[in-house]
Short mmCIF file of N, CA and C and ligand atoms in Angstrom, two decimals:
data_model
loop_
_atom_site.label_atom_id
_atom_site.label_comp_id
_atom_site.label_asym_id
_atom_site.label_seq_id
_atom_site.Cartn_x
_atom_site.Cartn_y
_atom_site.Cartn_z
N MET A 1 28.87 -15.35 34.81
CA MET A 1 29.41 -14.00 34.66
C MET A 1 29.05 -13.44 33.29
N ARG A 2 28.69 -12.24 33.25
CA ARG A 2 28.38 -11.61 31.97
C ARG A 2 29.24 -10.37 31.77
N GLY A 3 30.40 -10.45 32.32
CA GLY A 3 31.31 -9.33 32.09
C GLY A 3 31.17 -8.18 33.06
N GLU A 4 30.32 -8.37 34.06
CA GLU A 4 30.23 -7.27 35.02
C GLU A 4 31.55 -7.13 35.76
N LYS A 5 31.84 -5.97 36.12
CA LYS A 5 33.02 -5.76 36.94
C LYS A 5 32.67 -6.13 38.37
N LEU A 6 33.45 -7.02 38.90
CA LEU A 6 33.21 -7.40 40.29
C LEU A 6 34.23 -6.73 41.18
N THR A 7 34.96 -5.86 40.60
CA THR A 7 36.00 -5.22 41.38
C THR A 7 35.40 -4.07 42.19
N GLY A 8 36.08 -3.71 43.19
CA GLY A 8 35.70 -2.57 43.99
C GLY A 8 36.95 -2.11 44.67
N ASN A 9 36.86 -0.96 45.25
CA ASN A 9 38.05 -0.44 45.90
C ASN A 9 37.96 -0.61 47.40
N PHE A 10 39.11 -0.70 47.97
CA PHE A 10 39.17 -0.63 49.43
C PHE A 10 39.51 0.80 49.78
N VAL A 11 38.97 1.25 50.85
CA VAL A 11 39.25 2.61 51.28
C VAL A 11 39.66 2.61 52.74
N ARG A 12 40.55 3.51 53.05
CA ARG A 12 40.93 3.68 54.45
C ARG A 12 40.01 4.77 55.01
N VAL A 13 39.35 4.45 56.09
CA VAL A 13 38.45 5.42 56.69
C VAL A 13 38.88 5.71 58.12
N SER A 14 38.47 6.85 58.56
CA SER A 14 38.77 7.27 59.92
C SER A 14 37.45 7.40 60.68
N CYS A 15 37.39 6.81 61.85
CA CYS A 15 36.19 6.90 62.68
C CYS A 15 36.03 8.32 63.20
N ARG A 16 34.84 8.87 63.04
CA ARG A 16 34.61 10.25 63.50
C ARG A 16 34.56 10.34 65.01
N ASP A 17 34.25 9.23 65.62
CA ASP A 17 34.12 9.26 67.08
C ASP A 17 35.45 9.13 67.80
N CYS A 18 36.31 8.24 67.32
CA CYS A 18 37.55 8.01 68.07
C CYS A 18 38.81 8.17 67.23
N GLY A 19 38.66 8.37 65.92
CA GLY A 19 39.84 8.60 65.10
C GLY A 19 40.54 7.33 64.63
N ASN A 20 40.03 6.18 65.03
CA ASN A 20 40.62 4.92 64.59
C ASN A 20 40.53 4.80 63.07
N GLU A 21 41.59 4.32 62.45
CA GLU A 21 41.56 4.11 61.01
C GLU A 21 41.41 2.64 60.69
N GLN A 22 40.54 2.35 59.76
CA GLN A 22 40.31 0.97 59.33
C GLN A 22 40.23 0.94 57.82
N ILE A 23 40.58 -0.20 57.27
CA ILE A 23 40.42 -0.38 55.82
C ILE A 23 39.15 -1.19 55.59
N ILE A 24 38.30 -0.65 54.76
CA ILE A 24 37.03 -1.32 54.48
C ILE A 24 36.84 -1.43 52.98
N PHE A 25 35.94 -2.33 52.59
CA PHE A 25 35.57 -2.47 51.20
C PHE A 25 34.52 -1.41 50.89
N GLU A 26 34.75 -0.67 49.83
CA GLU A 26 33.87 0.45 49.50
C GLU A 26 32.44 0.00 49.18
N ARG A 27 32.30 -1.24 48.73
CA ARG A 27 30.98 -1.75 48.41
C ARG A 27 30.53 -2.77 49.45
N ALA A 28 30.84 -2.50 50.67
CA ALA A 28 30.49 -3.41 51.74
C ALA A 28 29.00 -3.72 51.70
N CYS A 29 28.64 -4.99 51.91
CA CYS A 29 27.22 -5.35 51.89
C CYS A 29 26.73 -5.67 53.29
N THR A 30 27.56 -5.39 54.27
CA THR A 30 27.10 -5.52 55.65
C THR A 30 27.56 -4.28 56.39
N LYS A 31 26.91 -4.03 57.50
CA LYS A 31 27.29 -2.91 58.33
C LYS A 31 28.69 -3.17 58.89
N ILE A 32 29.49 -2.14 58.95
CA ILE A 32 30.83 -2.29 59.51
C ILE A 32 30.96 -1.34 60.70
N SER A 33 31.41 -1.91 61.79
CA SER A 33 31.56 -1.12 63.01
C SER A 33 33.03 -0.84 63.29
N CYS A 34 33.26 0.22 63.97
CA CYS A 34 34.61 0.58 64.41
C CYS A 34 35.13 -0.49 65.36
N ASN A 35 36.37 -0.92 65.12
CA ASN A 35 36.97 -1.95 65.97
C ASN A 35 37.25 -1.44 67.38
N ILE A 36 37.36 -0.15 67.52
CA ILE A 36 37.72 0.41 68.82
C ILE A 36 36.49 0.82 69.63
N CYS A 37 35.66 1.66 69.08
CA CYS A 37 34.56 2.20 69.87
C CYS A 37 33.20 1.62 69.49
N GLY A 38 33.15 0.85 68.40
CA GLY A 38 31.89 0.20 68.05
C GLY A 38 30.91 1.06 67.26
N ALA A 39 31.29 2.29 66.95
CA ALA A 39 30.40 3.15 66.16
C ALA A 39 30.19 2.53 64.78
N THR A 40 29.02 2.75 64.21
CA THR A 40 28.76 2.25 62.87
C THR A 40 29.51 3.12 61.87
N LEU A 41 30.45 2.51 61.16
CA LEU A 41 31.23 3.29 60.19
C LEU A 41 30.48 3.43 58.87
N VAL A 42 30.05 2.31 58.33
CA VAL A 42 29.31 2.33 57.07
C VAL A 42 28.17 1.34 57.15
N GLN A 43 27.16 1.60 56.32
CA GLN A 43 26.10 0.62 56.19
C GLN A 43 25.82 0.43 54.72
N PRO A 44 25.33 -0.77 54.35
CA PRO A 44 25.12 -1.07 52.94
C PRO A 44 24.05 -0.17 52.33
N ALA A 45 24.25 0.18 51.09
CA ALA A 45 23.30 1.06 50.42
C ALA A 45 23.06 0.61 48.98
N GLY A 46 23.16 -0.69 48.74
CA GLY A 46 22.87 -1.22 47.41
C GLY A 46 23.89 -0.83 46.36
N GLY A 47 25.07 -0.57 46.77
CA GLY A 47 26.13 -0.20 45.85
C GLY A 47 27.29 0.21 46.71
N LYS A 48 27.72 1.41 46.54
CA LYS A 48 28.74 1.89 47.47
C LYS A 48 28.13 2.00 48.86
N ALA A 49 28.89 1.55 49.83
CA ALA A 49 28.40 1.63 51.19
C ALA A 49 28.26 3.10 51.59
N LYS A 50 27.28 3.37 52.42
CA LYS A 50 27.05 4.73 52.86
C LYS A 50 27.85 5.00 54.12
N LEU A 51 28.60 6.08 54.11
CA LEU A 51 29.38 6.43 55.28
C LEU A 51 28.46 6.96 56.36
N VAL A 52 28.61 6.43 57.54
CA VAL A 52 27.77 6.88 58.65
C VAL A 52 28.61 7.71 59.61
N SER A 53 29.53 7.04 60.29
CA SER A 53 30.36 7.75 61.25
C SER A 53 31.82 7.59 60.86
N ALA A 54 32.10 7.80 59.57
CA ALA A 54 33.46 7.63 59.09
C ALA A 54 33.75 8.65 58.01
N ALA A 55 35.02 8.98 57.87
CA ALA A 55 35.46 9.86 56.81
C ALA A 55 36.54 9.12 56.03
N ILE A 56 36.48 9.22 54.70
CA ILE A 56 37.48 8.54 53.89
C ILE A 56 38.81 9.27 54.00
N VAL A 57 39.85 8.50 54.30
CA VAL A 57 41.20 9.05 54.38
C VAL A 57 41.88 8.92 53.03
N GLU A 58 41.80 7.72 52.45
CA GLU A 58 42.38 7.51 51.13
C GLU A 58 41.77 6.28 50.49
N SER A 59 41.83 6.23 49.17
CA SER A 59 41.39 5.05 48.42
C SER A 59 42.60 4.18 48.13
N LEU A 60 42.40 2.88 48.23
CA LEU A 60 43.48 1.94 47.95
C LEU A 60 43.09 1.14 46.73
N GLU A 61 44.08 0.62 46.05
CA GLU A 61 43.80 -0.22 44.88
C GLU A 61 43.37 -1.60 45.33
ZN1 ZN B 1 35.67 4.57 66.66
#
């Protein structure tokens, strides 16, 4: 470790397709799918995950 911050936030997102809400890690390094309809919510983008079919509802600590 060289002092980098390894912290990240969790965010509550809402699926644009079905409205399901899920809590995801904002810096997800894998694709995350909706638990209900299977739509791709976010995909990794080398930092903050890119929202695909999701809208952020709120940020959590
Ligand atoms: Zn969905």
